[in-house]
PDB file of C-alpha atoms in Angstrom:
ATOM      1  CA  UNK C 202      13.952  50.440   3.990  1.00  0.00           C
ATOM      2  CA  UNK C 203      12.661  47.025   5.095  1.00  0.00           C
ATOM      3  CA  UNK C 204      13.443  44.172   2.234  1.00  0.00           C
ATOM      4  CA  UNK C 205      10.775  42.683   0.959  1.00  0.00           C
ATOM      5  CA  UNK C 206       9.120  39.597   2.125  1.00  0.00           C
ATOM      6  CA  UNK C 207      10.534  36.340   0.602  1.00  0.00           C
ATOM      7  CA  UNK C 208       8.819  34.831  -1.878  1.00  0.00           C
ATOM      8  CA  UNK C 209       6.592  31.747  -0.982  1.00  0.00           C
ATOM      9  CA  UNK C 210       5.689  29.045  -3.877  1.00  0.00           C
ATOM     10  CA  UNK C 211       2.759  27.266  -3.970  1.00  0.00           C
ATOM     11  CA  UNK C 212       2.352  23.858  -3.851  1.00  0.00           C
ATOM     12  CA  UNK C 213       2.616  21.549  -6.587  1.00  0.00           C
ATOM     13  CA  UNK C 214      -0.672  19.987  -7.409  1.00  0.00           C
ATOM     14  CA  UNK C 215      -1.325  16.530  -8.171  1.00  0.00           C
ATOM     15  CA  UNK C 216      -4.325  14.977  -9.663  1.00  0.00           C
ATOM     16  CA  UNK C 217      -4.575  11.244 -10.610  1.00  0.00           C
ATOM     17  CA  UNK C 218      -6.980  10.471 -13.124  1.00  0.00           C
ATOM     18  CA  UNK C 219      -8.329   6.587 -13.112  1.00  0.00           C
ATOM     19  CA  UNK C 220     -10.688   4.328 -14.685  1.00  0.00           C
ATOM     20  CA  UNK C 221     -13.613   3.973 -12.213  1.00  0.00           C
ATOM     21  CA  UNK C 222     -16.112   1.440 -14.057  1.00  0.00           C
ATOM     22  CA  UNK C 223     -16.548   2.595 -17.751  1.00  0.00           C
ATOM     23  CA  UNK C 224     -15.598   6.629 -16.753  1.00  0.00           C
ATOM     24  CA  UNK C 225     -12.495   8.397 -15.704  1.00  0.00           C
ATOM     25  CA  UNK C 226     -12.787   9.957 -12.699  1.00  0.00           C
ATOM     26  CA  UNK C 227     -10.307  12.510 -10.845  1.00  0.00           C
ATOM     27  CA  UNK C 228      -8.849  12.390  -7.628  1.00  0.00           C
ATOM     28  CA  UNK C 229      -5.825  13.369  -5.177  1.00  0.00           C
ATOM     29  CA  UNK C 230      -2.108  12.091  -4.903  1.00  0.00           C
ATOM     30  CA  UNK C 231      -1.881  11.141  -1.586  1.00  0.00           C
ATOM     31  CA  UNK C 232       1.477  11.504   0.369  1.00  0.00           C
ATOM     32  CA  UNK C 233       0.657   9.343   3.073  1.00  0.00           C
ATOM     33  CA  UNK C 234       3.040   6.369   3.325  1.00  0.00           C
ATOM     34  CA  UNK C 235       2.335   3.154   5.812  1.00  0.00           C
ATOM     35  CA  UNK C 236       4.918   1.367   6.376  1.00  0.00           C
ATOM     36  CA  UNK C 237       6.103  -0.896   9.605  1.00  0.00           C
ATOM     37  CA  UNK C 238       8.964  -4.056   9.665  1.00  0.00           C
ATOM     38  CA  UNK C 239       7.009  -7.251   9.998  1.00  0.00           C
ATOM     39  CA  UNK C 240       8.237 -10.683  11.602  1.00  0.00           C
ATOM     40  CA  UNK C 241       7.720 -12.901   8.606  1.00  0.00           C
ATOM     41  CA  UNK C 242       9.975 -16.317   8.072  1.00  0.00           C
ATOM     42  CA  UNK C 243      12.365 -16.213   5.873  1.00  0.00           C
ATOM     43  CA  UNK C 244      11.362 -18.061   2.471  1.00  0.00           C
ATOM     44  CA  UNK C 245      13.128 -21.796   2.495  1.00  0.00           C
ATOM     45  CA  UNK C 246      16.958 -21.787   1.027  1.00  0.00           C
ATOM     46  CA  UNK C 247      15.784 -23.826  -1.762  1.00  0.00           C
ATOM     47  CA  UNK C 248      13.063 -21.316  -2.990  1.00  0.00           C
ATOM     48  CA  UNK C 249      15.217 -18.266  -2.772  1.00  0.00           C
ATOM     49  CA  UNK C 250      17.004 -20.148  -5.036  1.00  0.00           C
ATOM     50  CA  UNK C 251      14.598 -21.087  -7.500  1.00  0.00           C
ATOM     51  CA  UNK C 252      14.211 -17.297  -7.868  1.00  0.00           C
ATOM     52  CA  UNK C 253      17.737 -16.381  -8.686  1.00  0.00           C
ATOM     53  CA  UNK C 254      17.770 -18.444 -11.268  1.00  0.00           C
ATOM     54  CA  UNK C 255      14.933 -17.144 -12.696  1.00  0.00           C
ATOM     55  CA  UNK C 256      15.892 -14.129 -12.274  1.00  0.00           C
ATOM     56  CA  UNK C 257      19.302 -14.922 -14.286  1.00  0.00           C
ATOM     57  CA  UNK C 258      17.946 -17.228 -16.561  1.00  0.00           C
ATOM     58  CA  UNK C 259      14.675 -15.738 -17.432  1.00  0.00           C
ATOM     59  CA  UNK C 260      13.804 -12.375 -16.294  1.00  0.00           C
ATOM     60  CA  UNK C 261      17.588 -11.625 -17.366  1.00  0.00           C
ATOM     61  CA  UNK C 262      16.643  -8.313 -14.667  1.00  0.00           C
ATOM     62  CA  UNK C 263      19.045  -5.339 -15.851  1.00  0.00           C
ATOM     63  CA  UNK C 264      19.746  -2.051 -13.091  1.00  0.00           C
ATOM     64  CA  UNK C 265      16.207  -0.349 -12.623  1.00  0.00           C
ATOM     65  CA  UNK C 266      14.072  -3.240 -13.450  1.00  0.00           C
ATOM     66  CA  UNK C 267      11.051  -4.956 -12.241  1.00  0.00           C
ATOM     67  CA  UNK C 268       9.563  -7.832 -13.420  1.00  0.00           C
ATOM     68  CA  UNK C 269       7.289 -10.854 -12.138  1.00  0.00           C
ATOM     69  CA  UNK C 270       8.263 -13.903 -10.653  1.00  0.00           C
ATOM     70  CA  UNK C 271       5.574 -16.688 -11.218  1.00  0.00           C
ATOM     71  CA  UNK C 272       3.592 -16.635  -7.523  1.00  0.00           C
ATOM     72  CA  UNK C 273       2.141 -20.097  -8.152  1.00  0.00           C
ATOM     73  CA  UNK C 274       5.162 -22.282  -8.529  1.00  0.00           C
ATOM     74  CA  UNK C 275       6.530 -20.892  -5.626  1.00  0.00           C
ATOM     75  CA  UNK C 276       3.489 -21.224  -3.557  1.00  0.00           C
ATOM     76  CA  UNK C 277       3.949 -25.243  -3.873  1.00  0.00           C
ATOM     77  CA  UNK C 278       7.430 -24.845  -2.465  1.00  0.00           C
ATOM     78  CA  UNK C 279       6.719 -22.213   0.270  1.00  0.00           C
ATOM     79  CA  UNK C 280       4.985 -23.580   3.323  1.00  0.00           C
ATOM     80  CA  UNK C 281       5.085 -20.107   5.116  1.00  0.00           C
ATOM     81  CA  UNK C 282       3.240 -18.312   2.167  1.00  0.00           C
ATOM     82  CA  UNK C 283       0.341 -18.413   4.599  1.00  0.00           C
ATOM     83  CA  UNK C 284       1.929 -16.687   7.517  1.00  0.00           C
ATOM     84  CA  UNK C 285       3.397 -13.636   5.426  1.00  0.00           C
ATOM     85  CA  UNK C 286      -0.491 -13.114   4.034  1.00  0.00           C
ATOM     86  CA  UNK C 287      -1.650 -13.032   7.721  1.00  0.00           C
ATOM     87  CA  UNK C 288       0.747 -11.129   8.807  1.00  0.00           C
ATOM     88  CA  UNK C 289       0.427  -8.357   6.130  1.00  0.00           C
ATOM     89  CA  UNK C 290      -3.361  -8.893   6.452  1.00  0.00           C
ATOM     90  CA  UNK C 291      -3.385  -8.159  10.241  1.00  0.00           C
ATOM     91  CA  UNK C 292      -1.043  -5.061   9.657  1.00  0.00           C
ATOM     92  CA  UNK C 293      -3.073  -3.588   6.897  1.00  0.00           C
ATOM     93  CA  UNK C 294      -6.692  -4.242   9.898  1.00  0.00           C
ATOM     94  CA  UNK C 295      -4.238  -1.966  12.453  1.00  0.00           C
ATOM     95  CA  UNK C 296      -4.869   1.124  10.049  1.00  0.00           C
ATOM     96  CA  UNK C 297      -8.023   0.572   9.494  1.00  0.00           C
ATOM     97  CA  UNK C 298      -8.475  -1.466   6.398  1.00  0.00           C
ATOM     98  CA  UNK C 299     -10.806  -4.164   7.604  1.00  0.00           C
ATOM     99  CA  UNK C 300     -10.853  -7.147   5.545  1.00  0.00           C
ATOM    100  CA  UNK C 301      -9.986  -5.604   1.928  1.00  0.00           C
ATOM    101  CA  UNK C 302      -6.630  -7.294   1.370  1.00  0.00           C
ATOM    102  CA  UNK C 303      -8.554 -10.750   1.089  1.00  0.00           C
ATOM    103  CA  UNK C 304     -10.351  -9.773  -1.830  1.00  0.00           C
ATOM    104  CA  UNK C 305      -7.327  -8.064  -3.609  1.00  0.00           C
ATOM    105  CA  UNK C 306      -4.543  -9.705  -7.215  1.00  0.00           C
ATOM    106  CA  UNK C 307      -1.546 -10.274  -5.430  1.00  0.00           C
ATOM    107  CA  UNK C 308       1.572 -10.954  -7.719  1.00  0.00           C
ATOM    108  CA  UNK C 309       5.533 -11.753  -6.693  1.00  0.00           C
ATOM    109  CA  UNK C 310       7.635  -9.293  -7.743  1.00  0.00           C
ATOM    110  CA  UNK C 311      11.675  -8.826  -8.194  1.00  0.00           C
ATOM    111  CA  UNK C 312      13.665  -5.916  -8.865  1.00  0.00           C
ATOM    112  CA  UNK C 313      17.449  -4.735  -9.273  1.00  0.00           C
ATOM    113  CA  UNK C 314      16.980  -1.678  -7.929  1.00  0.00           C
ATOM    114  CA  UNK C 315      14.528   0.475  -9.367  1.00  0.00           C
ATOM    115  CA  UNK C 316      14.249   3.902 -11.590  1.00  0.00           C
ATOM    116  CA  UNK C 317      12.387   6.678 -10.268  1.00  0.00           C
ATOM    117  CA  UNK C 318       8.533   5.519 -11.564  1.00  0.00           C
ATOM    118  CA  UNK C 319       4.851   6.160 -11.053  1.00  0.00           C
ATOM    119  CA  UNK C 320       2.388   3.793 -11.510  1.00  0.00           C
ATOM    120  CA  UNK C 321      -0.774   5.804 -11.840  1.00  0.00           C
ATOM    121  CA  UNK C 322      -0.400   5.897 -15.465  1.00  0.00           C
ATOM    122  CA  UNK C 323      -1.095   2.250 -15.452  1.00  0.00           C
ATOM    123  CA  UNK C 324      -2.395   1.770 -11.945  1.00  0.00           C
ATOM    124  CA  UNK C 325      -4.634   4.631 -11.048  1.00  0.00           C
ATOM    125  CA  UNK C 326      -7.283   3.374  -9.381  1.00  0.00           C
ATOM    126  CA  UNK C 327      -5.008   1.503  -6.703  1.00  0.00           C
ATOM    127  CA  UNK C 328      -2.770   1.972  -3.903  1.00  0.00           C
ATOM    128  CA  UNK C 329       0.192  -0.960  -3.635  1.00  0.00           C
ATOM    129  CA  UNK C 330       0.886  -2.600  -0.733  1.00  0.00           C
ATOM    130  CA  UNK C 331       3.915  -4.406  -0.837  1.00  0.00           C
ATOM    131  CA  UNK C 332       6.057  -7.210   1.708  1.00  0.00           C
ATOM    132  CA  UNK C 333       9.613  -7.564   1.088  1.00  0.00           C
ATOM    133  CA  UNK C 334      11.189 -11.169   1.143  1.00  0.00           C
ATOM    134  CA  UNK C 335      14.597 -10.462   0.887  1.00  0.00           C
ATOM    135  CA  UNK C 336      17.427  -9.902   3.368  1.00  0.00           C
ATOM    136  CA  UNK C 337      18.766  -6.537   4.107  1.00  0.00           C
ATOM    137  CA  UNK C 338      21.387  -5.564   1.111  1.00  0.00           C
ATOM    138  CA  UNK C 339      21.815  -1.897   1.552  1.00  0.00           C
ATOM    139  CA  UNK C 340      18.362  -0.536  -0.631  1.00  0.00           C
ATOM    140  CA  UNK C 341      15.813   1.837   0.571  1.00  0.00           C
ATOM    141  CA  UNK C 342      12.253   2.544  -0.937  1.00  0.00           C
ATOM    142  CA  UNK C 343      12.783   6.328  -1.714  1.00  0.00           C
ATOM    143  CA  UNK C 344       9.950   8.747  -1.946  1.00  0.00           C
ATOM    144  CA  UNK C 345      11.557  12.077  -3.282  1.00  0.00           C
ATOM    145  CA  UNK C 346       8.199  13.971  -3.171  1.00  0.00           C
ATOM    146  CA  UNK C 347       7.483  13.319   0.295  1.00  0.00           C
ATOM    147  CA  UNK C 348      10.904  12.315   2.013  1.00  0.00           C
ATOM    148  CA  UNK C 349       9.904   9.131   2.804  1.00  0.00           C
ATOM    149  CA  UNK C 350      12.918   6.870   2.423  1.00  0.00           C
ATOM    150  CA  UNK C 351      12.656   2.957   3.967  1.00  0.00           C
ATOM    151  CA  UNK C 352      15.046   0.667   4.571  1.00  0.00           C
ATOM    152  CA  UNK C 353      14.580  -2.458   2.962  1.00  0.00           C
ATOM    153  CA  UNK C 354      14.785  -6.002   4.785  1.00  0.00           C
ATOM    154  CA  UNK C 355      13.092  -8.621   5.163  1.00  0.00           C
ATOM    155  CA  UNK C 356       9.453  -8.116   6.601  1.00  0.00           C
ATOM    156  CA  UNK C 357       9.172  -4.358   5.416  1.00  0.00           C
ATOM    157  CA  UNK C 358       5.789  -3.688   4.636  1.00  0.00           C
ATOM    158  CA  UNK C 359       4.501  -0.402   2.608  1.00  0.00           C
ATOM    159  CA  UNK C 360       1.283   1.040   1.793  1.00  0.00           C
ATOM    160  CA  UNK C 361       1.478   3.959  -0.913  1.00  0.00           C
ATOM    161  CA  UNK C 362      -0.727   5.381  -3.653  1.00  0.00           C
ATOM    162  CA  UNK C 363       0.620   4.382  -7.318  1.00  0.00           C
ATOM    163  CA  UNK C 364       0.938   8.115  -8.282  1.00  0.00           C
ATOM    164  CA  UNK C 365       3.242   9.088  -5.974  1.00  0.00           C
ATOM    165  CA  UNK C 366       7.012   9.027  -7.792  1.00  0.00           C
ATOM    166  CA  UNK C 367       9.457   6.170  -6.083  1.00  0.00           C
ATOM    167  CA  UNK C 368      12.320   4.245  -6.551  1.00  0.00           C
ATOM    168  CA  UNK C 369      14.773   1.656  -4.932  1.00  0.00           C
ATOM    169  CA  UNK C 370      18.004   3.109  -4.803  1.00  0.00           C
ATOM    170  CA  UNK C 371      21.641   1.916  -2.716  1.00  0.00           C
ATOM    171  CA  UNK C 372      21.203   3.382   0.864  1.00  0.00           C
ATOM    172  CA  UNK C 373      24.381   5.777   0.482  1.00  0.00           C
ATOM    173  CA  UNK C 374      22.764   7.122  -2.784  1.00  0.00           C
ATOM    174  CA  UNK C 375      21.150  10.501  -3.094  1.00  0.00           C
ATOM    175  CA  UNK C 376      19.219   8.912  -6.322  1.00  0.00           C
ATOM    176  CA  UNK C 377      19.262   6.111  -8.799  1.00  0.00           C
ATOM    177  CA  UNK C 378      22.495   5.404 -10.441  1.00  0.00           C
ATOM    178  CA  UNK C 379      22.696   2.260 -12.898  1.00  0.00           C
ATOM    179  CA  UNK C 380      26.276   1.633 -11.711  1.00  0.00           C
ATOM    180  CA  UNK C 381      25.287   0.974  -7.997  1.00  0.00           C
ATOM    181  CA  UNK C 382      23.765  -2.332  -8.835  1.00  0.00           C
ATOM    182  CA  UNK C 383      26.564  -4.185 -11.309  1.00  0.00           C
ATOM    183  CA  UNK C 384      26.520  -7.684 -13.023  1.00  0.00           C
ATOM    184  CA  UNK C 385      27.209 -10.028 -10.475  1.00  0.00           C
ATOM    185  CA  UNK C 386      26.256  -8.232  -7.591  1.00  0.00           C
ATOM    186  CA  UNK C 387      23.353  -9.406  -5.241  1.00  0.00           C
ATOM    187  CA  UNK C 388      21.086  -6.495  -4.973  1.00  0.00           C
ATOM    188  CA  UNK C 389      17.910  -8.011  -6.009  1.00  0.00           C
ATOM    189  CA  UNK C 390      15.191  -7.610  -4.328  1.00  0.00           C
ATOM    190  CA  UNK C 391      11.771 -10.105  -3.807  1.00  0.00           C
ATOM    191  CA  UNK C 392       8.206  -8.691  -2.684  1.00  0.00           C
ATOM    192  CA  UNK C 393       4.595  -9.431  -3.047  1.00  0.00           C
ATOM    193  CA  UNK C 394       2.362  -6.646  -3.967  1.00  0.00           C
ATOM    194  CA  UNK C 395      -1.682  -6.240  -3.595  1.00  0.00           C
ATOM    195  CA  UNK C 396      -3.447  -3.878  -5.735  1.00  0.00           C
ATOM    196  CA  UNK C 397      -5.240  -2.164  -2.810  1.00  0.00           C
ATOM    197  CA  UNK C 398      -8.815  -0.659  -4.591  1.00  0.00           C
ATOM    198  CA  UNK C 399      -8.600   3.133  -3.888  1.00  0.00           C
ATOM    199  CA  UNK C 400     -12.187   4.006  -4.032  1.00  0.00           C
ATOM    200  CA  UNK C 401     -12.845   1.515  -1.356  1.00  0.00           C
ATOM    201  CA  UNK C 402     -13.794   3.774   1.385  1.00  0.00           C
ATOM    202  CA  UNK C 403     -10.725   2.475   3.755  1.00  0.00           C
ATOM    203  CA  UNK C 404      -8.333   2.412   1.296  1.00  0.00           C
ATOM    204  CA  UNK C 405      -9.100   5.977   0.447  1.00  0.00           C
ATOM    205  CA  UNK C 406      -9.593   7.177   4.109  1.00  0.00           C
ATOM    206  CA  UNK C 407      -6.142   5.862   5.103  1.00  0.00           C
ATOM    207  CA  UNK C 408      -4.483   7.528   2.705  1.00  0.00           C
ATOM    208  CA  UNK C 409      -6.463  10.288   2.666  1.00  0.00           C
ATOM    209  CA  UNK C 410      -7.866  10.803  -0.933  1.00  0.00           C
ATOM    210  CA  UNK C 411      -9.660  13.203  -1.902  1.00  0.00           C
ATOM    211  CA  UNK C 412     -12.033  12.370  -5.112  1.00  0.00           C
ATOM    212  CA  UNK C 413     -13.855  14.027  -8.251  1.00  0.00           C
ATOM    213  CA  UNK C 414     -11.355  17.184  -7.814  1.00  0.00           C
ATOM    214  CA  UNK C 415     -11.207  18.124 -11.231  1.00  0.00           C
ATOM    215  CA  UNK C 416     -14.277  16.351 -13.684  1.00  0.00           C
ATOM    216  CA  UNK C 417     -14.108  18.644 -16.071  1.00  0.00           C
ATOM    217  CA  UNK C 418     -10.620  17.378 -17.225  1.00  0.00           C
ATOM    218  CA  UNK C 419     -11.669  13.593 -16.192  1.00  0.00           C
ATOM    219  CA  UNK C 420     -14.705  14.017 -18.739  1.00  0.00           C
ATOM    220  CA  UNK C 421     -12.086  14.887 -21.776  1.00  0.00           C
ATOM    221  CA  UNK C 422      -9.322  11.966 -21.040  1.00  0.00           C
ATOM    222  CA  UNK C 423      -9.524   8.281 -22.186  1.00  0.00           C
ATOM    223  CA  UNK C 424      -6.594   6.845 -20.689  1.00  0.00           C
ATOM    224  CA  UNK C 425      -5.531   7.201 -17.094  1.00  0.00           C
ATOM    225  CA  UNK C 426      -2.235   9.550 -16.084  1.00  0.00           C
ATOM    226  CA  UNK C 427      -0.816  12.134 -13.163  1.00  0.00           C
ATOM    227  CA  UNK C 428      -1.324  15.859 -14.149  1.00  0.00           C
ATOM    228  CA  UNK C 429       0.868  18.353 -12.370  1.00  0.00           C
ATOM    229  CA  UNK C 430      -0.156  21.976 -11.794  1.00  0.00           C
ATOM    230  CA  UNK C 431      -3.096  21.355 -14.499  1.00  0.00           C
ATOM    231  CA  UNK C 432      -0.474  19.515 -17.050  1.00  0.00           C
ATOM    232  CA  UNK C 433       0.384  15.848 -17.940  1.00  0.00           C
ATOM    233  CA  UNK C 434       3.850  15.162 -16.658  1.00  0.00           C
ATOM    234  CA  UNK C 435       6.251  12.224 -15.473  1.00  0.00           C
ATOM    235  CA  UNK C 436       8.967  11.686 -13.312  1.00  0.00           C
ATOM    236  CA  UNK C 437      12.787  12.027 -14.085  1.00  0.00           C
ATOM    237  CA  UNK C 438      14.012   8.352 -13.671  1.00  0.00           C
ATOM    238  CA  UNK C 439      17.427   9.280 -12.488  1.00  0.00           C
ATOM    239  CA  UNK C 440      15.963  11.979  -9.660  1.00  0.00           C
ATOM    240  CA  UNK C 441      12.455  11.293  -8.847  1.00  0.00           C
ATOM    241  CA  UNK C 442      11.804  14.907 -10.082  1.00  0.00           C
ATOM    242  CA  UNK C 443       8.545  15.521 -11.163  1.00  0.00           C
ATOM    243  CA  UNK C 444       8.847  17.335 -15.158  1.00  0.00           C
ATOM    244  CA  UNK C 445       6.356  18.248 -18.346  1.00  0.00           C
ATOM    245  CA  UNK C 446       5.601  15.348 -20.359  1.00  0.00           C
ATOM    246  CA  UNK C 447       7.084  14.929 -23.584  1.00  0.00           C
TER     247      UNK C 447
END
């Protein structure tokens, strides 16, 4: 007697739904990932400096958080603020993207680490594209859905839609553990971010969205979220695993 043929699941089915104008509309999770290593100068001693304190005075950052770093005062001290922009701006014209970073917020970001998050509850009607400042201190950008995991250094670059789970975990880590980044242990890490506009027709092409995939749903929500298999659901912070909202 033959045994029977092994069971094959289906796949699990995003949808992102976004505020597009005064509507939500519906559209794909994409699991595309850009990302290259760019040759960007390293931000002057004295700056990088100016941002650990704030980031021990002010932001006070704990294991798993993100929080801003004010772009504008650091600006005045950065002469190579320019280059990085160009440099992330020519990148992002190599895949296709024409001119849309000029036109997009850009904020400064620092993290210790980060827990396993989605943005598309907040941000669903972007994609982030992100430069990392920092030096090379043993942290990858980990994408459990889609195996993406990228080492982070200086110059790393990253294009990747907001509803797709991620993290920043230690490199020897299978996910994110609070105890990996202690108190006095330098495992920040500094990045500027665009909010990349994912029903411009590049942005969307790139990472290959697929939109107005389930109105009926988008017609009855007034607040943007992920759905999985037809449900609301988040992201486990310590695996990345996608689970049934509370």
């Amino acid at each position: 007697m033959s045994p029977p043929p092994p069971l094959h699941r289906a796949p699990d089915r995003l949808a992102s739904y976004f505020w597009s104008g005064d509507a939500i509309r519906s559209r794909s999770v994409s699991d595309v990932v850009r990302s290259s290593t760019l040759d960007v100068p390293a931000p002057p001693t004295r700056l990088v400096a100016d941002w650990e304190r704030d980031i021990s005075l002010r932001l006070g950052l704990e294991s798993g958080d993100v929080e801003a770093l004010p772009l504008a005062r650091a600006r005045a001290r950065w002469p190579d603020y320019r280059h990085c922009v160009q440099a992330v701006s020519d990148w992002t014209r190599t895949l296709g993207l024409r001119e849309v970073l000029t036109s997009c917020d850009v904020a400064l970001m620092a993290c210790r680490g980060a827990k396993y998050h989605h943005d598309g509850a907040h941000y669903g009607g972007a994609a982030f594209c992100n430069l990392f400042l920092s030096e090379d201190k043993d942290l990858d950008l980990h994408f459990p859905s889609t195996g993406h995991r990228i080492p982070l250094t200086r110059g790393t670059a990253v294009i990747f839609d907001t509803g797709q789970p991620h993290a920043v975990i230690e490199r020897r880590s299978s996910g994110f553990h609070a105890a990996d980044f202690p108190p006095g242990h330098d495992c920040t890490q500094v990045f500027l971010t665009w909010e990349l506009p994912i029903e411009d027709a590049h942005v969307g092409h790139a990472l290959r969205i697929a939109f107005d995939i389930d109105p009926s749903t988008a017609l009855q929500l007034y607040e943007e979220q992920v759905w999985l298999n037809g449900a609301p659901a988040s992201v486990c912070p310590a695996s990345g695993r996608w689970r049934q909202a509370a």
